[in-house]
C-alpha cells in the first residue's frame, strides 16, 4: 500500500525502525507496530475502522495545529464515510497513532501490552480498497 502511494518503504523502515508489535487477532480486529522516531517511540495501528475510532481521543485533520479533540460530529462523519465505502464494495481500514512514554517496554518476544499502547490514539484516516471475491466464492454462493 505504501509503495502504491509512492512512499520509499525502505527509507521509512530505516528512518523509523520497528521495535515491537501487538499482533493481529480476529477478536481485536487490528494490529499495531511500534517504531523508533528519533528519541521516542510511536505506535501505529491499523484495523477495523469502527474499532480504531473507539481507541481515539484526537484526530489529525491535516491542519497546521496538529491533532485536535475528536468530536461526536467527527465520529459520525467518519462512520458515514465508512458506510459509503462499504456500500461501494470497498474494504476499509482505519489508521491511528500514538507517541508512547519512553519507559514503556516490550516483552522478550517484542510484544507490547495492548492496554498500555492502544489508548488515547490520534485518528489519522481511512484506507479503502477494492477487495474482489476469492476464486471459488461465486460458485460456493451459487450452491
Short mmCIF file of C-alpha atoms in Angstrom, two decimals:
data_model
loop_
_atom_site.label_atom_id
_atom_site.label_comp_id
_atom_site.label_asym_id
_atom_site.label_seq_id
_atom_site.Cartn_x
_atom_site.Cartn_y
_atom_site.Cartn_z
CA UNK A 1 0.00 0.00 0.00
CA UNK A 2 2.79 2.43 0.89
CA UNK A 3 4.59 1.69 -2.37
CA UNK A 4 1.39 2.44 -4.30
CA UNK A 5 1.38 5.82 -2.56
CA UNK A 6 4.92 6.44 -3.87
CA UNK A 7 6.45 6.15 -0.41
CA UNK A 8 10.01 4.86 -0.23
CA UNK A 9 9.32 1.90 2.07
CA UNK A 10 12.99 1.03 2.61
CA UNK A 11 13.82 4.60 3.64
CA UNK A 12 10.86 4.69 6.04
CA UNK A 13 11.94 1.38 7.59
CA UNK A 14 15.46 2.71 8.10
CA UNK A 15 14.28 6.05 9.49
CA UNK A 16 11.62 4.52 11.77
CA UNK A 17 12.81 1.01 12.69
CA UNK A 18 10.23 -1.35 14.15
CA UNK A 19 10.96 -2.22 17.78
CA UNK A 20 7.86 -4.25 18.58
CA UNK A 21 4.28 -5.01 17.82
CA UNK A 22 0.91 -6.14 19.06
CA UNK A 23 -0.11 -8.97 16.76
CA UNK A 24 -3.39 -9.07 14.85
CA UNK A 25 -6.18 -11.12 16.31
CA UNK A 26 -9.67 -11.68 14.96
CA UNK A 27 -11.06 -10.68 18.37
CA UNK A 28 -9.27 -7.29 18.38
CA UNK A 29 -9.59 -6.81 14.60
CA UNK A 30 -6.40 -4.75 14.46
CA UNK A 31 -2.65 -4.87 14.68
CA UNK A 32 -0.14 -2.38 15.99
CA UNK A 33 3.51 -1.80 15.24
CA UNK A 34 5.84 0.25 17.44
CA UNK A 35 8.70 2.24 15.88
CA UNK A 36 11.59 4.42 17.00
CA UNK A 37 11.14 8.05 15.96
CA UNK A 38 14.30 9.94 16.91
CA UNK A 39 14.37 9.72 20.72
CA UNK A 40 10.83 8.45 21.26
CA UNK A 41 8.54 5.61 20.25
CA UNK A 42 5.40 5.82 18.19
CA UNK A 43 2.68 3.19 17.78
CA UNK A 44 0.76 2.83 14.53
CA UNK A 45 -2.44 0.80 14.47
CA UNK A 46 -4.48 -0.40 11.51
CA UNK A 47 -7.67 -2.40 11.52
CA UNK A 48 -11.45 -2.41 11.52
CA UNK A 49 -12.31 1.29 11.42
CA UNK A 50 -15.13 1.10 13.97
CA UNK A 51 -12.67 -0.43 16.45
CA UNK A 52 -9.95 2.08 15.62
CA UNK A 53 -12.27 5.04 16.23
CA UNK A 54 -13.05 3.73 19.72
CA UNK A 55 -9.33 3.92 20.59
CA UNK A 56 -9.00 7.57 19.57
CA UNK A 57 -9.43 10.76 21.55
CA UNK A 58 -7.89 13.10 18.97
CA UNK A 59 -7.82 13.47 15.19
CA UNK A 60 -5.15 14.77 12.84
CA UNK A 61 -7.20 16.65 10.28
CA UNK A 62 -4.19 17.91 8.36
CA UNK A 63 -4.33 21.35 9.91
CA UNK A 64 -1.22 23.28 10.90
CA UNK A 65 -2.03 22.98 14.62
CA UNK A 66 -1.57 19.21 14.79
CA UNK A 67 -4.14 16.94 16.43
CA UNK A 68 -7.34 18.24 17.96
CA UNK A 69 -10.10 16.64 20.03
CA UNK A 70 -12.14 14.02 18.17
CA UNK A 71 -15.75 15.17 18.39
CA UNK A 72 -19.03 13.29 18.07
CA UNK A 73 -19.52 15.11 14.75
CA UNK A 74 -16.14 13.76 13.54
CA UNK A 75 -17.10 10.24 14.61
CA UNK A 76 -20.39 10.47 12.70
CA UNK A 77 -18.66 11.79 9.56
CA UNK A 78 -16.07 9.01 9.73
CA UNK A 79 -18.76 6.37 10.26
CA UNK A 80 -20.80 7.75 7.34
CA UNK A 81 -17.71 7.61 5.13
CA UNK A 82 -17.01 4.01 6.16
CA UNK A 83 -20.59 3.06 5.24
CA UNK A 84 -20.33 4.76 1.83
CA UNK A 85 -17.13 2.88 1.03
CA UNK A 86 -18.61 -0.41 2.24
CA UNK A 87 -21.76 0.18 0.17
CA UNK A 88 -19.48 0.56 -2.87
CA UNK A 89 -17.94 -2.86 -2.12
CA UNK A 90 -14.73 -1.48 -0.68
CA UNK A 91 -12.76 -2.95 2.20
CA UNK A 92 -11.98 -0.21 4.73
CA UNK A 93 -9.19 0.09 7.28
CA UNK A 94 -8.79 2.73 9.96
CA UNK A 95 -5.38 4.16 10.86
CA UNK A 96 -4.22 5.79 14.09
CA UNK A 97 -1.05 6.62 16.01
CA UNK A 98 0.18 7.46 19.49
CA UNK A 99 3.52 8.61 20.84
CA UNK A 100 4.41 6.39 23.78
CA UNK A 101 6.08 7.04 27.12
CA UNK A 102 9.81 6.28 26.92
CA UNK A 103 9.62 3.78 29.78
CA UNK A 104 7.05 1.55 28.04
CA UNK A 105 8.83 -1.67 27.06
CA UNK A 106 8.06 -4.80 25.07
CA UNK A 107 8.30 -8.33 26.41
CA UNK A 108 11.04 -10.76 25.36
CA UNK A 109 9.17 -11.58 22.12
CA UNK A 110 8.86 -7.91 21.13
CA UNK A 111 5.16 -7.74 22.04
CA UNK A 112 3.74 -4.68 23.76
CA UNK A 113 0.75 -4.62 26.13
CA UNK A 114 -2.30 -3.59 24.09
CA UNK A 115 -3.99 -1.90 27.05
CA UNK A 116 -0.96 0.32 27.57
CA UNK A 117 -0.40 1.19 23.91
CA UNK A 118 -3.80 1.25 22.20
CA UNK A 119 -5.49 4.13 24.01
CA UNK A 120 -5.70 7.90 23.61
CA UNK A 121 -4.71 7.48 19.99
CA UNK A 122 -4.85 10.04 17.20
CA UNK A 123 -7.09 9.10 14.28
CA UNK A 124 -5.17 9.52 11.02
CA UNK A 125 -7.66 8.43 8.39
CA UNK A 126 -9.19 5.64 6.36
CA UNK A 127 -7.91 3.45 3.57
CA UNK A 128 -10.49 1.98 1.19
CA UNK A 129 -9.55 -0.68 -1.31
CA UNK A 130 -11.30 -2.92 -3.75
CA UNK A 131 -11.22 -6.46 -2.37
CA UNK A 132 -12.60 -8.80 -5.04
CA UNK A 133 -14.07 -12.16 -4.01
CA UNK A 134 -11.58 -15.00 -3.91
CA UNK A 135 -11.70 -17.66 -6.62
CA UNK A 136 -14.47 -20.16 -5.94
CA UNK A 137 -16.60 -17.84 -3.81
CA UNK A 138 -19.19 -17.23 -6.52
CA UNK A 139 -19.56 -20.97 -7.09
CA UNK A 140 -19.92 -21.62 -3.36
CA UNK A 141 -22.61 -18.95 -3.04
CA UNK A 142 -24.49 -20.35 -6.04
CA UNK A 143 -24.60 -23.79 -4.42
#
